[in-house]
Amino acid sequence: TMAPNVVDPPKNIEDRDIIPSFSRSESSIDENNLDKVESGSETKLIYVEEEWWQTTLQVLVPFLIAGVGTIGAGVVFGIVEQWEVYQNVSELFIMVPALIGLKGNLDMCLASRLSTQANLGNMHNYKIMMSMVIGNICLVQIQAIVASLIVALFAIGVNAAINGTFSIEHSVMVVAASMFTATTSCFVLDIILTMVILVAKRYGFNPDNLATPLAASIGDLVSLSLLSAIASVLYQNLETKIWINYIVISVYIIVLPLWLLVVLRNKFTRHVLKSGWVPVISALFISGLGGLVLDAAVDDHRGFVVFQPIINGIGGNLVSVQASRMATKLHQTTELGIMPTFSRIFEWPHRALFKGVPYAKTARILIAMSIPGQTVFIFVADAIHKSASTLDAAFVFTYLTANIIQITLLLYVAHIIIHAMWRWKIDPDNSSIPYLTALGDLSGSSLLLVAFIFLDSIGRPYDPQD
């Protein structure tokens, strides 16, 4: 096993400065992980090859849990779409993909940042670790407040443009529900993710394999359930107690400066607050386009909402694992702005996804895992939704084709985006996952709609009312 030079973790420096530097010859080593070995007063970082079965097992458990979460989200969506609030406030359908996608924009970025620091050995000091955790949680709360407001305004504006209707009461309710859902779900997920990362590293697991899938596992279900519950309560009291909506919005406006103060005083997060808005906001609008697809499909294709969270959630889940691992490896093997010798921005798809670059092994595992995983998930979702299994071979084949196209596209785009960001000195831990999960939402919804249209055209539609 080859090892870099001895690295003494520096003290009192910013998060972006605690990335160890390695020589160009060391950056070509085809390894996937670094472990710390302490010897006396010295701390050495050594490369440890992660076997394919270790990666598979570590990804499999959270992947299955994520599947349960996306199935739950699909089943819940199939129920709540009939609720009065969804029937009368169409902005909610436009808002759902972007609001659920906040877990990719915010929580998965937090997971990726902390996983990278854990793998680099920078979370062994309790004081530094707590500073990182508190700063990142407060940062996500700021992003959640601002992003949820943008999501709500986007949904209100698009609905007004498409349907030609506008209601100030509905608009205020949508903003309040969006802000409450985003901040609450992000806080719950961030606490869970932090615990998972610390426990994983303590017991020798790679947090890159565990944290981002677990962020997706309950993120969809928690966000959709919270949105549906709070929107329903606010809607029922809209005529008599509209002031509740104004109080909810006011509370978040009041606490926003407090979170800003905490984050700006935190050396690990202040630079992210200043530079991390472009990917978050851009991703929200990409996910918003997925919301338009959902809004267009929900009336014409019954059962669409049952499978939409599954294809979107699993696609975003798997590409986030790859993105987090790629970002960690780049941090471990070279300096920001310097391309590694083992990979380029533009690789041939077969090299990036099957055999060539070091990340291809993980890409193969993720693609292979998605096929049986998605098969099980759609059968379970269908059985729960209809109390019986009704899927035929045409639906399964068409759905899996859409899934394979989506996941291979996302993994290849991830390779390009992450390396391009690295070349231009943009930390992919902060910027790549929002774009990738948003593209997962848009591509998943679009490909699923194409699949439903194709099934209709051959006379084999999926109709849960049959």
Short mmCIF file of C-alpha atoms in Angstrom, two decimals:
data_model
loop_
_atom_site.label_atom_id
_atom_site.label_comp_id
_atom_site.label_asym_id
_atom_site.label_seq_id
_atom_site.Cartn_x
_atom_site.Cartn_y
_atom_site.Cartn_z
CA THR A 1 0.00 0.00 0.00
CA MET A 2 1.36 3.40 -0.93
CA ALA A 3 1.05 6.32 1.41
CA PRO A 4 1.43 10.06 1.07
CA ASN A 5 3.78 12.07 3.24
CA VAL A 6 3.00 12.61 6.88
CA VAL A 7 0.26 15.20 7.28
CA ASP A 8 -0.29 17.07 10.52
CA PRO A 9 -3.85 18.41 10.54
CA PRO A 10 -3.55 22.20 10.79
CA LYS A 11 -5.36 24.11 13.48
CA ASN A 12 -7.65 27.12 13.30
CA ILE A 13 -8.22 27.17 9.57
CA GLU A 14 -11.20 27.28 7.34
CA ASP A 15 -13.02 24.24 6.05
CA ARG A 16 -11.79 24.77 2.52
CA ASP A 17 -8.19 25.01 3.72
CA ILE A 18 -7.99 21.68 5.54
CA ILE A 19 -7.65 19.68 2.34
CA PRO A 20 -4.23 17.99 2.36
CA SER A 21 -2.01 18.54 -0.65
CA PHE A 22 -0.49 15.62 -2.52
CA SER A 23 2.06 15.38 -5.26
CA ARG A 24 1.05 14.72 -8.87
CA SER A 25 2.60 11.23 -8.78
CA GLU A 26 0.46 10.35 -5.79
CA SER A 27 -2.70 11.65 -7.48
CA SER A 28 -2.54 8.87 -10.06
CA ILE A 29 -2.98 6.10 -7.50
CA ASP A 30 -6.12 4.14 -8.30
CA GLU A 31 -7.59 3.92 -4.82
CA ASN A 32 -10.94 4.83 -3.33
CA ASN A 33 -10.43 5.74 0.30
CA LEU A 34 -8.05 7.17 2.86
CA ASP A 35 -7.70 6.08 6.46
CA LYS A 36 -5.83 7.78 9.27
CA VAL A 37 -3.12 5.93 11.20
CA GLU A 38 -1.71 7.63 14.25
CA SER A 39 1.87 6.88 15.27
CA GLY A 40 3.15 8.80 18.27
CA SER A 41 2.61 12.48 17.56
CA GLU A 42 2.33 11.96 13.82
CA THR A 43 -0.81 11.40 11.77
CA LYS A 44 -0.43 9.55 8.48
CA LEU A 45 -2.99 9.22 5.70
CA ILE A 46 -2.83 5.92 3.85
CA TYR A 47 -4.76 4.72 0.85
CA VAL A 48 -7.06 1.74 1.37
CA GLU A 49 -8.66 -0.03 -1.57
CA GLU A 50 -12.39 -0.56 -1.04
CA GLU A 51 -13.47 -3.92 -2.48
CA TRP A 52 -16.52 -4.04 -4.75
CA TRP A 53 -18.47 -6.15 -2.27
CA GLN A 54 -17.76 -3.65 0.53
CA THR A 55 -19.12 -0.82 -1.60
CA THR A 56 -22.13 -2.91 -2.60
CA LEU A 57 -23.02 -3.90 0.96
CA GLN A 58 -22.53 -0.39 2.33
CA VAL A 59 -24.71 1.13 -0.39
CA LEU A 60 -27.29 -1.68 -0.41
CA VAL A 61 -28.73 -1.19 3.07
CA PRO A 62 -29.39 2.57 2.78
CA PHE A 63 -30.52 1.98 -0.83
CA LEU A 64 -33.20 -0.45 0.37
CA ILE A 65 -34.20 1.94 3.16
CA ALA A 66 -34.35 4.73 0.56
CA GLY A 67 -36.58 2.50 -1.54
CA VAL A 68 -38.97 2.10 1.36
CA GLY A 69 -39.00 5.88 1.77
CA THR A 70 -39.74 6.54 -1.91
CA ILE A 71 -42.42 3.84 -1.95
CA GLY A 72 -43.96 5.48 1.09
CA ALA A 73 -43.82 8.87 -0.63
CA GLY A 74 -45.50 7.43 -3.72
CA VAL A 75 -48.25 5.78 -1.69
CA VAL A 76 -48.80 8.95 0.36
CA PHE A 77 -48.89 11.04 -2.82
CA GLY A 78 -51.45 8.67 -4.31
CA ILE A 79 -53.66 9.31 -1.27
CA VAL A 80 -53.20 13.04 -0.72
CA GLU A 81 -53.69 13.99 -4.39
CA GLN A 82 -57.40 13.42 -3.72
CA TRP A 83 -57.45 15.77 -0.73
CA GLU A 84 -59.43 18.96 -1.01
CA VAL A 85 -56.36 21.18 -0.68
CA TYR A 86 -54.64 19.51 -3.66
CA GLN A 87 -57.81 19.64 -5.73
CA ASN A 88 -58.33 23.37 -5.12
CA VAL A 89 -54.73 24.67 -4.81
CA SER A 90 -52.96 23.50 -7.95
CA GLU A 91 -49.78 25.37 -6.97
CA LEU A 92 -49.01 22.45 -4.66
CA PHE A 93 -48.53 20.02 -7.57
CA ILE A 94 -46.08 22.41 -9.21
CA MET A 95 -44.25 22.89 -5.92
CA VAL A 96 -43.90 19.24 -4.84
CA PRO A 97 -40.86 18.13 -6.94
CA ALA A 98 -38.86 21.27 -6.14
CA LEU A 99 -39.74 21.19 -2.45
CA ILE A 100 -38.92 17.50 -2.15
CA GLY A 101 -35.78 18.19 -4.17
CA LEU A 102 -34.53 20.50 -1.43
CA LYS A 103 -33.10 17.42 0.27
CA GLY A 104 -30.74 17.16 -2.71
CA ASN A 105 -30.05 20.87 -2.82
CA LEU A 106 -29.39 21.22 0.90
CA ASP A 107 -29.28 18.04 3.00
CA MET A 108 -27.25 15.95 0.57
CA CYS A 109 -24.75 18.80 0.21
CA LEU A 110 -24.41 18.86 3.99
CA ALA A 111 -23.92 15.07 3.96
CA SER A 112 -21.32 15.32 1.20
CA ARG A 113 -19.40 18.13 2.95
CA LEU A 114 -19.30 16.36 6.31
CA SER A 115 -18.51 12.97 4.72
CA THR A 116 -15.54 14.48 2.91
CA GLN A 117 -14.23 16.06 6.12
CA ALA A 118 -14.74 12.78 8.00
CA ASN A 119 -12.79 10.86 5.32
CA LEU A 120 -10.02 13.48 5.42
CA GLY A 121 -9.71 12.97 9.19
CA ASN A 122 -10.82 16.48 10.11
CA MET A 123 -13.61 15.53 12.52
CA HIS A 124 -11.57 13.85 15.23
CA ASN A 125 -11.28 17.02 17.27
CA TYR A 126 -14.54 17.51 19.22
CA LYS A 127 -14.46 21.32 19.15
CA ILE A 128 -13.83 21.48 15.41
CA MET A 129 -16.46 18.81 14.77
CA MET A 130 -19.15 20.67 16.74
CA SER A 131 -18.29 23.92 14.98
CA MET A 132 -18.66 22.21 11.60
CA VAL A 133 -21.96 20.56 12.53
CA ILE A 134 -23.62 23.62 14.09
CA GLY A 135 -22.45 25.89 11.29
CA ASN A 136 -23.73 23.52 8.60
CA ILE A 137 -27.13 23.01 10.24
CA CYS A 138 -27.64 26.79 10.59
CA LEU A 139 -26.48 27.25 7.00
CA VAL A 140 -29.07 24.74 5.75
CA GLN A 141 -31.81 26.52 7.72
CA ILE A 142 -30.94 29.81 5.97
CA GLN A 143 -30.92 28.11 2.58
CA ALA A 144 -34.20 26.33 3.37
CA ILE A 145 -36.00 29.57 4.29
CA VAL A 146 -34.84 31.41 1.18
CA ALA A 147 -35.20 28.45 -1.20
CA SER A 148 -38.69 27.50 0.01
CA LEU A 149 -39.83 31.10 -0.51
CA ILE A 150 -38.47 31.02 -4.07
CA VAL A 151 -40.15 27.65 -4.72
CA ALA A 152 -43.50 28.96 -3.51
CA LEU A 153 -43.27 32.17 -5.56
CA PHE A 154 -42.28 30.14 -8.64
CA ALA A 155 -45.29 27.84 -8.23
CA ILE A 156 -47.64 30.79 -7.68
CA GLY A 157 -46.31 32.62 -10.74
CA VAL A 158 -46.41 29.60 -13.04
CA ASN A 159 -49.92 28.66 -11.93
CA ALA A 160 -51.12 32.22 -12.56
CA ALA A 161 -49.52 32.24 -16.02
CA ILE A 162 -50.90 28.83 -17.03
CA ASN A 163 -54.36 28.88 -15.47
CA GLY A 164 -54.91 32.63 -15.41
CA THR A 165 -55.99 32.60 -11.74
CA PHE A 166 -54.50 34.24 -8.67
CA SER A 167 -55.67 34.18 -5.04
CA ILE A 168 -53.86 36.12 -2.33
CA GLU A 169 -55.22 33.73 0.33
CA HIS A 170 -53.95 30.67 -1.53
CA SER A 171 -50.62 32.36 -2.20
CA VAL A 172 -50.00 33.21 1.46
CA MET A 173 -50.94 29.66 2.46
CA VAL A 174 -48.58 28.15 -0.14
CA VAL A 175 -45.67 30.31 1.09
CA ALA A 176 -46.30 29.42 4.75
CA ALA A 177 -46.65 25.69 4.01
CA SER A 178 -43.51 25.70 1.86
CA MET A 179 -41.35 27.44 4.49
CA PHE A 180 -42.59 25.25 7.34
CA THR A 181 -42.06 22.04 5.34
CA ALA A 182 -38.56 22.91 4.13
CA THR A 183 -37.13 24.12 7.44
CA THR A 184 -38.64 21.34 9.56
CA SER A 185 -37.74 18.46 7.25
CA CYS A 186 -34.20 19.81 6.73
CA PHE A 187 -33.61 20.14 10.48
CA VAL A 188 -34.78 16.57 11.17
CA LEU A 189 -32.72 15.14 8.30
CA ASP A 190 -29.58 17.10 9.22
CA ILE A 191 -29.59 15.77 12.79
CA ILE A 192 -30.00 12.19 11.52
CA LEU A 193 -27.30 12.63 8.85
CA THR A 194 -24.78 14.03 11.30
CA MET A 195 -25.27 11.07 13.62
CA VAL A 196 -24.98 8.60 10.73
CA ILE A 197 -21.71 10.14 9.50
CA LEU A 198 -20.11 10.14 12.95
CA VAL A 199 -21.21 6.59 13.75
CA ALA A 200 -20.17 5.32 10.29
CA LYS A 201 -16.67 6.73 10.61
CA ARG A 202 -16.38 5.48 14.18
CA TYR A 203 -17.04 1.89 13.08
CA GLY A 204 -14.96 1.95 9.90
CA PHE A 205 -17.65 2.46 7.25
CA ASN A 206 -17.38 4.97 4.43
CA PRO A 207 -19.92 7.75 5.17
CA ASP A 208 -20.02 8.62 1.46
CA ASN A 209 -21.83 5.31 0.92
CA LEU A 210 -24.30 5.76 3.76
CA ALA A 211 -25.12 9.42 4.36
CA THR A 212 -26.51 10.58 1.01
CA PRO A 213 -28.77 7.53 0.51
CA LEU A 214 -30.16 7.95 4.01
CA ALA A 215 -30.81 11.62 3.27
CA ALA A 216 -32.96 10.43 0.39
CA SER A 217 -34.48 7.53 2.29
CA ILE A 218 -36.81 9.52 4.49
CA GLY A 219 -36.46 12.92 2.83
CA ASP A 220 -39.21 12.39 0.27
CA LEU A 221 -41.61 10.85 2.74
CA VAL A 222 -41.01 13.42 5.49
CA SER A 223 -41.24 16.39 3.11
CA LEU A 224 -44.38 15.20 1.32
CA SER A 225 -46.14 14.21 4.55
CA LEU A 226 -45.28 17.53 6.22
CA LEU A 227 -46.37 19.55 3.19
CA SER A 228 -49.67 17.70 2.87
CA ALA A 229 -50.45 17.92 6.59
CA ILE A 230 -49.59 21.59 7.10
CA ALA A 231 -51.19 22.67 3.80
CA SER A 232 -54.39 20.82 4.72
CA VAL A 233 -54.54 22.41 8.18
CA LEU A 234 -53.85 25.90 6.86
CA TYR A 235 -56.39 25.45 4.05
CA GLN A 236 -59.13 24.34 6.43
CA ASN A 237 -58.58 27.48 8.51
CA LEU A 238 -57.98 29.80 5.58
CA GLU A 239 -61.28 31.69 5.76
CA THR A 240 -61.44 32.16 9.54
CA LYS A 241 -57.80 32.15 10.66
CA ILE A 242 -55.70 33.41 7.76
CA TRP A 243 -53.53 35.25 10.30
CA ILE A 244 -51.88 31.92 11.16
CA ASN A 245 -50.16 31.98 7.75
CA TYR A 246 -48.79 35.48 8.36
CA ILE A 247 -47.45 34.42 11.78
CA VAL A 248 -45.66 31.41 10.30
CA ILE A 249 -44.01 33.56 7.63
CA SER A 250 -43.12 36.28 10.15
CA VAL A 251 -41.41 33.80 12.50
CA TYR A 252 -39.05 32.65 9.75
CA ILE A 253 -38.28 36.22 8.68
CA ILE A 254 -37.41 37.08 12.31
CA VAL A 255 -35.10 34.07 12.89
CA LEU A 256 -33.32 34.45 9.54
CA PRO A 257 -30.92 37.20 10.77
CA LEU A 258 -30.05 35.07 13.82
CA TRP A 259 -29.01 32.12 11.64
CA LEU A 260 -27.09 34.53 9.39
CA LEU A 261 -25.14 35.81 12.39
CA VAL A 262 -24.18 32.29 13.47
CA VAL A 263 -23.09 31.22 10.00
CA LEU A 264 -21.10 34.37 9.24
CA ARG A 265 -19.15 33.88 12.48
CA ASN A 266 -18.43 30.24 11.63
CA LYS A 267 -15.20 29.82 9.68
CA PHE A 268 -16.34 26.50 8.17
CA THR A 269 -19.53 27.79 6.55
CA ARG A 270 -19.23 31.50 5.85
CA HIS A 271 -17.66 30.92 2.42
CA VAL A 272 -20.47 28.50 1.46
CA LEU A 273 -23.08 31.08 2.45
CA LYS A 274 -21.44 33.63 0.19
CA SER A 275 -20.85 31.38 -2.82
CA GLY A 276 -23.32 28.49 -2.63
CA TRP A 277 -26.51 30.14 -3.88
CA VAL A 278 -26.18 29.73 -7.64
CA PRO A 279 -26.45 25.91 -7.68
CA VAL A 280 -29.26 25.90 -5.11
CA ILE A 281 -31.42 28.43 -6.93
CA SER A 282 -30.62 27.02 -10.37
CA ALA A 283 -31.55 23.54 -9.20
CA LEU A 284 -34.85 24.81 -7.81
CA PHE A 285 -35.89 26.07 -11.23
CA ILE A 286 -34.80 22.80 -12.88
CA SER A 287 -36.90 20.87 -10.35
CA GLY A 288 -39.70 23.35 -10.98
CA LEU A 289 -39.76 22.20 -14.61
CA GLY A 290 -40.28 18.70 -13.24
CA GLY A 291 -43.24 20.13 -11.34
CA LEU A 292 -44.75 21.31 -14.61
CA VAL A 293 -44.40 17.77 -15.99
CA LEU A 294 -46.12 16.41 -12.88
CA ASP A 295 -48.92 18.96 -13.10
CA ALA A 296 -49.48 18.05 -16.76
CA ALA A 297 -49.42 14.30 -16.14
CA VAL A 298 -51.46 13.97 -12.95
CA ASP A 299 -54.87 14.40 -14.59
CA ASP A 300 -54.31 12.34 -17.73
CA HIS A 301 -52.33 9.41 -16.32
CA ARG A 302 -53.77 7.85 -13.21
CA GLY A 303 -51.13 6.20 -11.04
CA PHE A 304 -48.36 8.52 -12.26
CA VAL A 305 -47.91 9.98 -8.78
CA VAL A 306 -47.38 6.49 -7.31
CA PHE A 307 -44.21 5.87 -9.35
CA GLN A 308 -42.91 9.42 -9.82
CA PRO A 309 -41.30 9.69 -6.34
CA ILE A 310 -39.71 6.27 -6.83
CA ILE A 311 -37.96 6.92 -10.15
CA ASN A 312 -36.97 10.44 -9.08
CA GLY A 313 -35.85 9.47 -5.58
CA ILE A 314 -33.83 6.40 -6.52
CA GLY A 315 -32.13 8.15 -9.43
CA GLY A 316 -31.13 11.10 -7.26
CA ASN A 317 -30.13 8.73 -4.48
CA LEU A 318 -27.69 6.71 -6.58
CA VAL A 319 -26.10 9.62 -8.42
CA SER A 320 -25.56 11.40 -5.09
CA VAL A 321 -23.57 8.41 -3.81
CA GLN A 322 -21.35 8.63 -6.88
CA ALA A 323 -21.02 12.41 -6.63
CA SER A 324 -20.04 12.27 -2.96
CA ARG A 325 -17.45 9.54 -3.59
CA MET A 326 -15.98 11.38 -6.58
CA ALA A 327 -15.70 14.64 -4.63
CA THR A 328 -14.00 12.87 -1.73
CA LYS A 329 -11.50 11.16 -4.05
CA LEU A 330 -10.62 14.43 -5.75
CA HIS A 331 -10.07 16.09 -2.36
CA GLN A 332 -7.88 13.14 -1.33
CA THR A 333 -5.72 12.97 -4.42
CA THR A 334 -5.17 16.46 -5.77
CA GLU A 335 -5.70 20.17 -5.13
CA LEU A 336 -8.75 22.18 -6.13
CA GLY A 337 -8.21 23.46 -9.68
CA ILE A 338 -5.67 20.74 -10.61
CA MET A 339 -7.06 17.82 -12.61
CA PRO A 340 -6.05 14.31 -11.49
CA THR A 341 -3.92 12.24 -13.85
CA PHE A 342 -6.38 9.33 -13.84
CA SER A 343 -9.38 11.17 -15.30
CA ARG A 344 -10.50 14.01 -17.56
CA ILE A 345 -13.58 16.24 -17.74
CA PHE A 346 -14.84 14.52 -20.89
CA GLU A 347 -14.39 10.76 -20.94
CA TRP A 348 -15.98 8.26 -23.28
CA PRO A 349 -19.19 6.98 -21.65
CA HIS A 350 -17.90 3.40 -21.47
CA ARG A 351 -14.80 4.58 -19.60
CA ALA A 352 -16.77 6.75 -17.18
CA LEU A 353 -19.51 4.18 -16.50
CA PHE A 354 -18.10 0.68 -17.02
CA LYS A 355 -14.32 0.31 -17.20
CA GLY A 356 -11.65 2.97 -17.34
CA VAL A 357 -11.59 5.65 -14.66
CA PRO A 358 -11.47 4.69 -10.95
CA TYR A 359 -15.12 5.70 -10.42
CA ALA A 360 -16.37 3.28 -13.10
CA LYS A 361 -16.49 0.40 -10.62
CA THR A 362 -18.96 2.23 -8.41
CA ALA A 363 -20.98 3.33 -11.47
CA ARG A 364 -21.30 -0.32 -12.58
CA ILE A 365 -22.46 -1.33 -9.12
CA LEU A 366 -25.04 1.46 -8.95
CA ILE A 367 -26.48 0.72 -12.41
CA ALA A 368 -26.66 -3.00 -11.67
CA MET A 369 -28.24 -2.35 -8.27
CA SER A 370 -30.93 -0.10 -9.73
CA ILE A 371 -32.50 -2.79 -11.92
CA PRO A 372 -33.55 -5.40 -9.31
CA GLY A 373 -34.10 -2.62 -6.78
CA GLN A 374 -36.51 -0.69 -8.97
CA THR A 375 -38.30 -3.91 -9.94
CA VAL A 376 -38.99 -4.73 -6.30
CA PHE A 377 -39.97 -1.16 -5.45
CA ILE A 378 -42.57 -0.76 -8.22
CA PHE A 379 -44.18 -4.13 -7.44
CA VAL A 380 -44.41 -3.23 -3.74
CA ALA A 381 -45.77 0.26 -4.49
CA ASP A 382 -48.38 -1.16 -6.87
CA ALA A 383 -49.42 -3.86 -4.41
CA ILE A 384 -49.79 -1.36 -1.56
CA HIS A 385 -51.65 1.18 -3.69
CA LYS A 386 -54.09 -1.30 -5.23
CA SER A 387 -54.07 -4.01 -2.54
CA ALA A 388 -53.01 -6.48 -5.23
CA SER A 389 -50.21 -6.91 -7.76
CA THR A 390 -51.39 -5.77 -11.19
CA LEU A 391 -48.21 -4.93 -13.09
CA ASP A 392 -47.67 -6.71 -16.39
CA ALA A 393 -44.50 -7.35 -18.41
CA ALA A 394 -45.07 -4.33 -20.66
CA PHE A 395 -45.17 -1.91 -17.75
CA VAL A 396 -42.14 -3.44 -16.00
CA PHE A 397 -40.04 -3.46 -19.18
CA THR A 398 -41.00 0.11 -20.10
CA TYR A 399 -40.41 1.42 -16.58
CA LEU A 400 -37.01 -0.29 -16.24
CA THR A 401 -35.96 1.09 -19.64
CA ALA A 402 -36.77 4.60 -18.43
CA ASN A 403 -34.87 3.89 -15.21
CA ILE A 404 -31.72 2.65 -16.97
CA ILE A 405 -31.69 5.64 -19.34
CA GLN A 406 -32.11 8.00 -16.39
CA ILE A 407 -29.40 6.52 -14.13
CA THR A 408 -26.78 6.15 -16.89
CA LEU A 409 -27.45 9.71 -18.04
CA LEU A 410 -27.16 11.07 -14.49
CA LEU A 411 -23.93 9.17 -13.74
CA TYR A 412 -22.28 10.39 -16.95
CA VAL A 413 -23.41 13.98 -16.39
CA ALA A 414 -22.09 13.69 -12.81
CA HIS A 415 -18.64 12.79 -14.13
CA ILE A 416 -18.59 15.84 -16.41
CA ILE A 417 -20.05 18.32 -13.92
CA ILE A 418 -17.86 17.32 -10.98
CA HIS A 419 -14.62 17.39 -12.96
CA ALA A 420 -15.55 20.67 -14.63
CA MET A 421 -16.30 22.23 -11.24
CA TRP A 422 -13.01 20.92 -9.86
CA ARG A 423 -11.08 22.34 -12.82
CA TRP A 424 -12.69 25.76 -12.28
CA LYS A 425 -11.99 25.67 -8.53
CA ILE A 426 -15.61 25.13 -7.48
CA ASP A 427 -15.95 22.64 -4.62
CA PRO A 428 -18.26 19.86 -5.92
CA ASP A 429 -19.29 19.04 -2.34
CA ASN A 430 -21.15 22.36 -2.27
CA SER A 431 -22.35 22.63 -5.86
CA SER A 432 -22.71 19.35 -7.78
CA ILE A 433 -25.47 17.46 -5.96
CA PRO A 434 -28.15 20.20 -6.32
CA TYR A 435 -27.77 20.12 -10.10
CA LEU A 436 -27.70 16.32 -10.24
CA THR A 437 -30.74 15.68 -8.06
CA ALA A 438 -32.68 18.41 -9.89
CA LEU A 439 -31.77 16.80 -13.22
CA GLY A 440 -32.87 13.50 -11.66
CA ASP A 441 -36.27 15.00 -10.87
CA LEU A 442 -36.71 16.47 -14.35
CA SER A 443 -35.40 13.45 -16.27
CA GLY A 444 -37.26 10.98 -14.06
CA SER A 445 -40.61 12.75 -14.39
CA SER A 446 -40.13 13.28 -18.13
CA LEU A 447 -39.07 9.71 -18.88
CA LEU A 448 -41.88 8.33 -16.72
CA LEU A 449 -44.39 10.47 -18.63
CA VAL A 450 -42.97 9.14 -21.93
CA ALA A 451 -43.31 5.61 -20.54
CA PHE A 452 -46.97 6.19 -19.60
CA ILE A 453 -47.71 7.71 -23.03
CA PHE A 454 -46.03 4.72 -24.71
CA LEU A 455 -48.07 2.26 -22.65
CA ASP A 456 -51.25 4.12 -23.58
CA SER A 457 -50.30 4.01 -27.27
CA ILE A 458 -49.91 0.21 -27.25
CA GLY A 459 -53.13 -0.30 -25.35
CA ARG A 460 -51.51 -1.36 -22.07
CA PRO A 461 -52.10 1.64 -19.76
CA TYR A 462 -51.52 1.53 -16.03
CA ASP A 463 -54.81 2.51 -14.41
CA PRO A 464 -55.22 2.00 -10.66
CA GLN A 465 -58.99 2.38 -11.06
CA ASP A 466 -59.31 -0.81 -13.12
#
